[in-house]
Amino acid sequence: MMSSQSVKTQRKQRKQNKVALQHPPVYRMTSKRSEKTRENSLERMPPEIVLRILSHLDAGSLFCISFVNKHFHELSNNNATWYQFYIRERTKKKKASQEDQMIRDLGVVGVREKPKGYWRNKYFKEISGLNVNKWRTKLQRIDPYSGLPRHTEEVIRSLCITWEITVTDGRGRRSTFEQSHASFSSTAVFVFWGAVGWPPFNQLTSLELYGVLRVPLDCPASYRPGWKSIMSKIKLHEKHSELCVSDKIVKMLYVGQGVTLGFWKDQWEMAFVMVNLHNHRLVERSLPASISPCTAAGVSALFDDVDPEYGLHGYTAYIELHNTVRVIMSGRFSQLFSRRDQISDGYLPLEVISENNRSLNTHLLEDISLPWRTEALHGTIKDCCMINLTVWDEAKQPFWCISVPVVMTKASRDTVSYDFDGGNFTILYQDSEGRVEMRLKQMEYEEQYFVVNLVIYIAVSKVNNHFGRDY
């Protein structure tokens, strides 16, 4: 039988255990307090103090700090802070006193009433050189020989415009690739992608081309803001794709809209991508509409009910064969025309070079070939080059513009010629708006090629839509 003393001891122990369960140990309480003390000291400061600190950062650091968390994202998008950056940028080339005047004109309330991010975007446009009036003035200076703006390359380089490709597979997964390099001619830009790690071509469903404008901020490239403008979207694996030409290492497939895919010879694994971009409205097409609102690509000609042959004459053409490095052949041809009785099969023919007029025969400066390059290999494909064609109407407005790869092939039958002892060759191109037929002859002894016949066929439907006719 237990003594009364032992019973009391047991009751006291049970009571202490119960109290221990109801009240956690001291170290648990201190752990919660320590979590609170580990908060960022900046986050516990009043917003006014944090904004004062952030105002001493440069624009690149202020933009990057917005990726820390939601709190810093809100603070770093403060309109008043970005307005100061915008004002300083605007007044760099002006008198210092004008800065105070601009602030007084708008007022503090006017600055803060703008939508969130308004002054940040205005500042980004300002440092990106997006003075629309300035670069549009440059693009209005036309080269009389090519009929295109003479400063397109200068404007593109000054704005730091680049291009990106995004491919999508059957599962909706998207992969984006930045351009490797670009080559400029007087009428077009040739953009190259020689990246490693392309997705399997048989899994791809579409390819999108974007014009990209990056803001020149002092921050990592992956964080650098910018604008994108979709320029073309191509559905892959369609019947319109055609094999252009190949060498011992690669083969090329033209998929439309100036886009050519290169594959390793014995497999459908992508090696590179080449894109032709004609200079007509290239700057406007490479920028989003929010930055550069532009008119539609096709501008109708003025209606003329007096001239019965309106739309059949007054054409001018500039044609250029290019290997992306050098010009192979170029020429400007004016006063091109056609007659009603020459319209056939839905096309209006414009004879540029006639075999009967030897004075217009044009020789090629070098052999037709096209260099290609990846990050590991490079080579040259023979009998392939780029053709850049610009046809403008009687009012000197660009009417049909193309920049595409073409292939020179052996003609099916030769014609007798006492001036050329080599073979006959042809270069053909066709799309929904027209086609080009070029015939060349070779001087075998000197290994030179001469263009002896060139005809441009314009779709009658395009002529009717442009000139308001019914041919």
Coordinates of C-alpha atoms in Angstrom, one line a residue:
M1 CA 0.0 0.0 0.0
M2 CA 1.4 3.4 -1.2
S3 CA 2.1 6.0 1.3
S4 CA 0.4 9.4 1.2
Q5 CA 3.7 11.0 0.5
S6 CA 4.3 9.0 -2.7
V7 CA 0.8 9.7 -3.9
K8 CA 1.3 13.4 -3.6
T9 CA 4.6 13.2 -5.5
Q10 CA 3.0 11.4 -8.4
R11 CA 0.1 14.0 -8.6
K12 CA 2.7 16.8 -8.6
Q13 CA 4.7 15.2 -11.5
R14 CA 1.5 14.7 -13.6
K15 CA 0.6 18.3 -13.0
Q16 CA 4.1 19.5 -14.2
N17 CA 3.8 17.3 -17.3
K18 CA 0.4 18.8 -18.1
V19 CA 1.8 22.4 -17.7
A20 CA 4.7 21.5 -20.0
L21 CA 2.4 20.3 -22.8
Q22 CA 0.3 23.5 -22.6
H23 CA 3.2 25.9 -22.6
P24 CA 5.9 25.3 -25.3
P25 CA 9.6 25.6 -24.4
V26 CA 11.3 28.9 -24.4
Y27 CA 13.4 28.0 -27.5
R28 CA 10.3 27.7 -29.7
M29 CA 9.3 31.3 -28.8
T30 CA 12.7 32.6 -29.6
S31 CA 12.8 30.9 -33.0
K32 CA 9.7 32.8 -34.1
R33 CA 11.2 36.1 -32.9
S34 CA 14.4 35.3 -34.8
E35 CA 12.4 34.8 -38.0
K36 CA 10.9 38.3 -37.7
T37 CA 14.3 39.8 -37.1
R38 CA 15.6 38.2 -40.3
E39 CA 13.3 40.4 -42.5
N40 CA 15.1 42.7 -44.9
S41 CA 15.9 46.0 -43.1
L42 CA 14.8 47.9 -46.3
E43 CA 11.4 46.3 -46.3
R44 CA 10.8 47.5 -42.7
M45 CA 11.6 51.1 -43.6
P46 CA 9.0 53.6 -44.6
P47 CA 8.4 53.7 -48.4
E48 CA 9.5 57.4 -48.4
I49 CA 12.9 56.5 -47.0
V50 CA 13.3 53.5 -49.5
L51 CA 12.4 55.7 -52.4
R52 CA 15.0 58.2 -51.3
I53 CA 17.7 55.5 -51.3
L54 CA 16.6 54.1 -54.7
S55 CA 16.8 57.6 -56.2
H56 CA 20.6 57.4 -55.9
L57 CA 20.7 54.3 -58.2
D58 CA 21.4 54.4 -61.9
A59 CA 18.6 53.5 -64.3
G60 CA 20.0 50.0 -65.0
S61 CA 20.3 49.1 -61.3
L62 CA 16.8 50.6 -60.5
F63 CA 15.3 48.4 -63.3
C64 CA 17.0 45.2 -62.1
I65 CA 16.0 45.7 -58.5
S66 CA 12.3 45.4 -59.6
F67 CA 12.9 41.7 -60.0
V68 CA 13.7 41.1 -56.3
N69 CA 10.1 40.8 -55.1
K70 CA 6.7 42.5 -55.3
H71 CA 7.6 45.1 -52.8
F72 CA 10.6 46.4 -54.7
H73 CA 8.7 46.0 -58.0
E74 CA 6.2 48.5 -56.8
L75 CA 8.8 50.9 -55.4
S76 CA 11.1 50.8 -58.4
N77 CA 8.2 51.7 -60.8
N78 CA 7.7 55.0 -59.0
N79 CA 6.7 57.6 -61.6
A80 CA 8.5 60.5 -59.9
T81 CA 11.8 58.6 -59.9
W82 CA 11.7 57.7 -63.6
Y83 CA 10.5 61.1 -64.5
Q84 CA 13.8 62.5 -63.2
F85 CA 15.7 60.1 -65.4
Y86 CA 13.5 61.1 -68.4
I87 CA 14.1 64.9 -67.7
R88 CA 17.8 64.5 -67.4
E89 CA 18.0 62.6 -70.6
R90 CA 15.9 65.1 -72.4
T91 CA 17.9 68.1 -71.3
K92 CA 21.4 66.7 -71.9
K93 CA 21.7 68.7 -75.0
K94 CA 19.7 71.7 -73.7
K95 CA 20.3 74.5 -71.2
A96 CA 20.2 73.4 -67.6
S97 CA 17.5 76.0 -66.8
Q98 CA 15.1 74.3 -69.2
E99 CA 14.9 71.3 -66.9
D100 CA 13.3 73.3 -64.1
Q101 CA 10.9 74.8 -66.6
M102 CA 9.8 71.4 -67.8
I103 CA 9.1 70.3 -64.3
R104 CA 7.1 73.4 -63.5
D105 CA 5.0 73.1 -66.6
L106 CA 3.9 69.6 -65.7
G107 CA 3.8 69.8 -61.9
V108 CA 4.2 67.1 -59.3
V109 CA 0.5 66.0 -59.6
G110 CA 0.8 65.7 -63.3
V111 CA 3.8 63.4 -63.0
R112 CA 2.1 61.1 -60.6
E113 CA -1.3 61.0 -62.4
K114 CA 0.3 59.2 -65.3
P115 CA -0.3 55.4 -65.4
K116 CA 2.2 53.2 -63.5
G117 CA 5.3 52.7 -65.7
Y118 CA 4.5 55.6 -68.0
W119 CA 7.7 57.6 -67.4
R120 CA 9.8 54.5 -67.3
N121 CA 8.7 53.6 -70.8
K122 CA 9.1 57.2 -71.9
Y123 CA 12.7 57.1 -70.6
F124 CA 13.4 53.8 -72.3
K125 CA 12.2 55.2 -75.7
E126 CA 14.3 58.3 -75.2
I127 CA 17.6 56.5 -74.5
S128 CA 16.8 54.0 -77.3
G129 CA 16.9 56.9 -79.8
L130 CA 13.2 56.4 -80.8
N131 CA 12.9 59.9 -82.2
V132 CA 10.4 58.9 -84.8
N133 CA 10.6 62.2 -86.7
K134 CA 14.4 62.0 -86.8
W135 CA 14.8 58.6 -88.3
R136 CA 11.8 59.0 -90.6
T137 CA 13.4 62.1 -92.0
K138 CA 16.5 60.0 -92.8
L139 CA 14.4 57.3 -94.5
Q140 CA 12.8 59.9 -96.7
R141 CA 16.1 60.4 -98.5
I142 CA 15.8 58.1 -101.5
D143 CA 18.6 56.6 -103.5
P144 CA 17.7 57.5 -107.1
Y145 CA 19.4 54.3 -108.5
S146 CA 17.7 51.7 -106.3
G147 CA 14.6 53.7 -105.5
L148 CA 14.9 52.8 -101.8
P149 CA 15.9 54.8 -98.7
R150 CA 19.6 55.3 -98.7
H151 CA 20.1 55.3 -94.9
T152 CA 18.3 52.1 -93.9
E153 CA 21.4 50.4 -92.6
E154 CA 22.4 53.5 -90.7
V155 CA 19.0 53.8 -89.0
I156 CA 18.9 50.1 -88.1
R157 CA 22.4 50.2 -86.6
S158 CA 21.7 53.4 -84.6
L159 CA 18.5 51.9 -83.1
C160 CA 20.3 48.6 -82.4
I161 CA 17.5 46.7 -84.1
T162 CA 18.1 42.9 -84.2
W163 CA 16.0 39.9 -85.1
E164 CA 15.0 36.7 -83.3
I165 CA 13.5 33.4 -84.4
T166 CA 11.0 31.5 -82.2
V167 CA 10.1 27.9 -83.2
T168 CA 7.2 25.9 -81.8
D169 CA 6.8 22.2 -81.6
G170 CA 3.7 20.0 -81.6
R171 CA 3.4 20.2 -77.8
G172 CA 3.4 24.0 -77.8
R173 CA 7.0 24.3 -76.5
R174 CA 8.7 27.4 -77.8
S175 CA 12.5 28.0 -78.3
T176 CA 13.9 31.4 -79.1
F177 CA 17.2 32.1 -80.9
E178 CA 19.0 35.4 -81.3
Q179 CA 20.7 36.2 -84.6
S180 CA 24.3 35.3 -85.1
H181 CA 25.1 38.1 -87.5
A182 CA 23.6 40.2 -90.3
S183 CA 24.9 41.3 -93.7
F184 CA 23.6 44.5 -95.4
S185 CA 23.3 45.3 -99.1
S186 CA 21.8 48.4 -100.7
T187 CA 18.4 46.7 -101.1
A188 CA 18.2 44.0 -98.4
V189 CA 19.5 42.6 -95.1
F190 CA 20.6 38.9 -94.8
V191 CA 20.2 37.6 -91.2
F192 CA 21.9 34.4 -90.1
W193 CA 21.3 32.0 -87.2
G194 CA 24.1 29.4 -86.7
A195 CA 23.2 28.3 -83.2
V196 CA 23.7 24.8 -81.8
G197 CA 20.9 22.9 -80.2
W198 CA 18.0 23.4 -82.6
P199 CA 14.9 21.3 -81.8
P200 CA 14.3 18.3 -84.1
F201 CA 12.8 19.6 -87.3
N202 CA 10.2 16.8 -87.6
Q203 CA 8.7 18.0 -84.3
L204 CA 8.4 21.7 -85.3
T205 CA 5.0 23.1 -86.4
S206 CA 5.8 26.8 -86.9
L207 CA 8.5 29.4 -87.1
E208 CA 8.1 33.1 -86.1
L209 CA 10.4 36.0 -87.0
Y210 CA 10.5 39.0 -84.7
G211 CA 12.1 42.4 -84.9
V212 CA 13.7 43.2 -81.6
L213 CA 14.7 46.6 -80.1
R214 CA 16.6 46.4 -76.8
V215 CA 17.0 49.3 -74.4
P216 CA 20.7 50.2 -73.9
L217 CA 20.6 49.8 -70.1
D218 CA 23.6 49.0 -68.1
C219 CA 22.3 45.6 -66.8
P220 CA 22.7 41.9 -67.7
A221 CA 21.5 41.1 -71.3
S222 CA 18.9 38.6 -70.0
Y223 CA 17.2 41.4 -67.9
R224 CA 17.5 44.1 -70.5
P225 CA 14.0 45.4 -71.5
G226 CA 12.9 45.9 -75.1
W227 CA 10.1 45.6 -77.7
K228 CA 9.3 42.8 -80.1
S229 CA 7.4 43.0 -83.4
I230 CA 6.3 39.9 -85.2
M231 CA 7.2 40.1 -88.8
S232 CA 6.2 36.8 -90.2
K233 CA 4.8 33.4 -89.1
I234 CA 5.4 30.3 -91.2
K235 CA 3.7 26.9 -90.8
L236 CA 6.3 24.2 -91.4
H237 CA 5.9 20.9 -93.2
E238 CA 3.6 22.3 -95.9
K239 CA 3.7 21.5 -99.6
H240 CA 5.0 24.9 -100.6
S241 CA 8.4 24.1 -99.1
E242 CA 11.0 23.2 -101.7
L243 CA 14.5 22.0 -101.7
C244 CA 16.8 24.7 -103.1
V245 CA 20.2 23.1 -103.5
S246 CA 22.9 21.3 -101.5
D247 CA 26.6 20.6 -101.2
K248 CA 28.6 17.8 -99.7
I249 CA 27.8 18.9 -96.1
V250 CA 24.4 20.7 -96.0
K251 CA 21.1 21.0 -97.9
M252 CA 18.7 24.0 -97.9
L253 CA 15.0 24.2 -97.8
Y254 CA 13.1 27.4 -98.7
V255 CA 9.9 27.6 -96.6
G256 CA 8.6 31.0 -97.8
Q257 CA 8.7 34.7 -96.8
G258 CA 12.4 34.9 -97.3
V259 CA 13.2 32.1 -94.7
T260 CA 15.7 29.4 -95.7
L261 CA 16.5 26.4 -93.4
G262 CA 19.8 24.6 -93.7
F263 CA 20.1 20.9 -92.7
W264 CA 23.0 18.5 -92.4
K265 CA 23.2 16.5 -95.6
D266 CA 22.2 13.0 -94.5
Q267 CA 19.7 13.9 -91.9
W268 CA 16.9 16.4 -91.1
E269 CA 18.8 18.0 -88.2
M270 CA 18.9 21.8 -88.6
A271 CA 22.3 23.5 -89.0
F272 CA 21.4 27.1 -89.7
V273 CA 18.7 29.6 -90.7
M274 CA 19.0 32.4 -93.2
V275 CA 16.4 35.2 -93.6
N276 CA 16.2 37.7 -96.4
L277 CA 14.6 41.1 -95.5
H278 CA 13.9 43.6 -98.2
N279 CA 14.7 47.2 -97.3
H280 CA 11.3 48.5 -98.3
R281 CA 9.7 49.6 -94.9
L282 CA 12.1 47.4 -93.1
V283 CA 12.6 49.7 -90.1
E284 CA 8.8 50.2 -89.7
R285 CA 8.2 46.4 -89.9
S286 CA 10.9 45.7 -87.4
L287 CA 9.4 48.0 -84.7
P288 CA 6.1 47.4 -82.9
A289 CA 3.1 49.5 -83.9
S290 CA 3.0 51.2 -80.5
I291 CA 6.4 52.8 -81.3
S292 CA 6.2 53.2 -85.1
P293 CA 2.5 53.3 -86.3
C294 CA 2.8 52.9 -90.1
T295 CA 0.5 52.7 -93.0
A296 CA -0.4 49.5 -94.7
A297 CA 2.1 47.9 -97.0
G298 CA 0.0 48.3 -100.2
V299 CA -0.8 51.9 -101.1
S300 CA -3.2 52.3 -104.1
A301 CA -2.2 54.5 -107.0
L302 CA -4.2 57.6 -107.9
F303 CA -7.2 56.8 -110.1
D304 CA -6.9 57.9 -113.7
D305 CA -9.9 57.6 -116.1
V306 CA -8.2 59.4 -118.9
D307 CA -5.3 57.1 -119.8
P308 CA -6.7 53.9 -121.4
E309 CA -3.4 52.1 -120.8
Y310 CA -3.1 53.2 -117.1
G311 CA -1.2 50.6 -115.2
L312 CA 0.5 49.1 -118.2
H313 CA 3.5 51.5 -118.5
G314 CA 5.9 53.6 -116.6
Y315 CA 7.4 50.8 -114.5
T316 CA 11.0 50.9 -113.3
A317 CA 12.9 47.9 -111.9
Y318 CA 16.1 47.5 -109.9
I319 CA 17.5 44.0 -109.7
E320 CA 20.4 42.7 -107.8
L321 CA 22.0 39.2 -107.5
H322 CA 23.9 39.0 -104.2
N323 CA 25.8 36.2 -102.4
T324 CA 25.3 38.0 -99.0
V325 CA 28.9 39.2 -99.1
R326 CA 29.2 40.9 -102.6
V327 CA 27.1 42.0 -105.5
I328 CA 27.2 39.5 -108.4
M329 CA 25.1 41.6 -110.7
S330 CA 22.9 44.7 -110.5
G331 CA 21.0 46.9 -112.9
R332 CA 18.3 49.6 -113.1
F333 CA 15.8 49.5 -115.9
S334 CA 13.2 52.2 -116.6
Q335 CA 10.3 52.8 -119.0
L336 CA 9.1 49.2 -118.8
F337 CA 5.7 48.6 -120.3
S338 CA 3.3 46.0 -121.5
R339 CA 0.4 45.9 -124.0
R340 CA -3.1 44.6 -123.5
D341 CA -2.7 41.8 -126.1
Q342 CA 0.4 40.6 -124.1
I343 CA -1.5 39.8 -121.0
S344 CA -1.7 36.0 -120.7
D345 CA -2.4 33.4 -118.0
G346 CA -3.2 36.1 -115.5
Y347 CA 0.2 37.9 -115.8
L348 CA 1.4 41.2 -117.2
P349 CA 4.9 40.7 -118.8
L350 CA 7.6 43.4 -118.5
E351 CA 10.5 42.6 -120.7
V352 CA 13.6 44.0 -119.0
I353 CA 16.4 42.4 -121.1
S354 CA 15.8 41.1 -124.5
E355 CA 17.9 38.5 -126.3
N356 CA 17.4 40.5 -129.5
N357 CA 19.0 43.6 -128.0
R358 CA 22.6 42.6 -127.1
S359 CA 23.5 46.0 -125.8
L360 CA 21.5 45.3 -122.6
N361 CA 23.2 41.9 -121.9
T362 CA 24.7 42.1 -118.4
H363 CA 27.6 40.0 -117.3
L364 CA 28.0 38.6 -113.8
L365 CA 31.0 39.9 -111.8
E366 CA 31.7 36.4 -110.3
D367 CA 30.4 32.9 -110.2
I368 CA 27.0 32.3 -108.6
S369 CA 27.5 30.9 -105.1
L370 CA 26.2 31.3 -101.6
P371 CA 28.4 31.0 -98.4
W372 CA 26.9 29.5 -95.3
R373 CA 28.3 29.3 -91.7
T374 CA 27.5 27.7 -88.4
E375 CA 29.3 28.0 -85.1
A376 CA 31.5 25.0 -86.0
L377 CA 31.6 24.7 -89.8
H378 CA 31.3 26.9 -92.9
G379 CA 31.1 26.3 -96.7
T380 CA 29.8 27.5 -100.0
I381 CA 26.9 26.2 -102.1
K382 CA 27.4 26.6 -105.8
D383 CA 24.8 27.8 -108.3
C384 CA 22.7 29.5 -105.6
C385 CA 22.4 33.2 -104.6
M386 CA 20.0 35.8 -103.4
I387 CA 17.8 37.9 -105.8
N388 CA 16.7 41.4 -104.6
L389 CA 14.0 42.9 -106.9
T390 CA 12.3 46.2 -106.5
V391 CA 9.6 47.3 -109.1
W392 CA 8.0 50.7 -108.7
D393 CA 5.2 52.3 -110.6
E394 CA 5.0 55.5 -112.6
A395 CA 4.6 57.6 -109.4
K396 CA 7.9 56.1 -108.1
Q397 CA 6.1 54.1 -105.4
P398 CA 7.5 50.6 -104.6
F399 CA 5.0 48.2 -106.2
W400 CA 6.6 44.7 -105.9
C401 CA 9.5 43.9 -103.6
I402 CA 11.2 40.6 -103.1
S403 CA 14.4 39.2 -101.6
V404 CA 14.7 35.5 -101.8
P405 CA 17.2 32.7 -102.6
V406 CA 17.2 31.4 -106.1
V407 CA 19.0 28.5 -107.9
M408 CA 20.7 28.6 -111.3
T409 CA 19.9 25.4 -113.3
K410 CA 20.9 24.0 -116.6
A411 CA 18.4 24.9 -119.3
S412 CA 16.5 21.9 -120.8
R413 CA 17.5 22.8 -124.3
D414 CA 20.2 25.0 -125.7
T415 CA 19.8 27.6 -128.4
V416 CA 22.4 28.3 -131.1
S417 CA 24.5 31.3 -130.4
Y418 CA 27.7 32.4 -132.1
D419 CA 28.7 34.8 -129.3
F420 CA 28.5 32.3 -126.4
D421 CA 30.1 28.9 -126.6
G422 CA 29.0 27.7 -123.2
G423 CA 25.7 26.3 -121.9
N424 CA 22.3 27.9 -121.2
F425 CA 21.1 28.4 -117.7
T426 CA 17.9 29.7 -116.0
I427 CA 17.0 31.4 -112.8
L428 CA 13.3 31.3 -111.9
Y429 CA 11.2 32.6 -109.0
Q430 CA 7.4 32.7 -108.5
D431 CA 5.0 33.7 -105.8
S432 CA 1.3 34.9 -105.6
E433 CA 2.2 38.4 -106.8
G434 CA 4.4 37.6 -109.8
R435 CA 7.3 35.7 -111.2
V436 CA 10.8 36.3 -112.6
E437 CA 12.4 34.5 -115.5
M438 CA 16.1 35.0 -116.1
R439 CA 18.2 33.3 -118.8
L440 CA 21.9 33.2 -118.8
K441 CA 24.6 32.1 -121.3
Q442 CA 28.1 31.1 -120.5
M443 CA 31.4 32.0 -122.2
E444 CA 33.1 28.7 -121.6
Y445 CA 36.6 30.0 -122.5
E446 CA 36.5 32.9 -120.0
E447 CA 34.1 31.1 -117.6
Q448 CA 31.8 34.2 -117.5
Y449 CA 28.0 34.4 -117.4
F450 CA 25.9 36.9 -119.2
V451 CA 22.2 37.7 -118.6
V452 CA 20.7 37.6 -122.1
N453 CA 17.0 37.6 -121.2
L454 CA 15.0 38.9 -118.2
V455 CA 11.2 39.1 -118.0
I456 CA 9.2 40.2 -114.9
Y457 CA 5.6 38.9 -114.8
I458 CA 3.2 40.9 -112.6
A459 CA 0.0 39.3 -111.5
V460 CA -2.9 41.0 -113.2
S461 CA -5.0 40.9 -110.0
K462 CA -2.2 42.9 -108.3
V463 CA -2.2 45.5 -111.1
N464 CA -6.0 45.8 -111.0
N465 CA -6.0 46.3 -107.2
H466 CA -3.3 48.9 -107.3
F467 CA -4.5 51.0 -110.2
G468 CA -8.2 50.4 -109.9
R469 CA -8.4 48.7 -113.4
D470 CA -10.1 45.7 -114.8
Y471 CA -7.6 44.1 -117.2

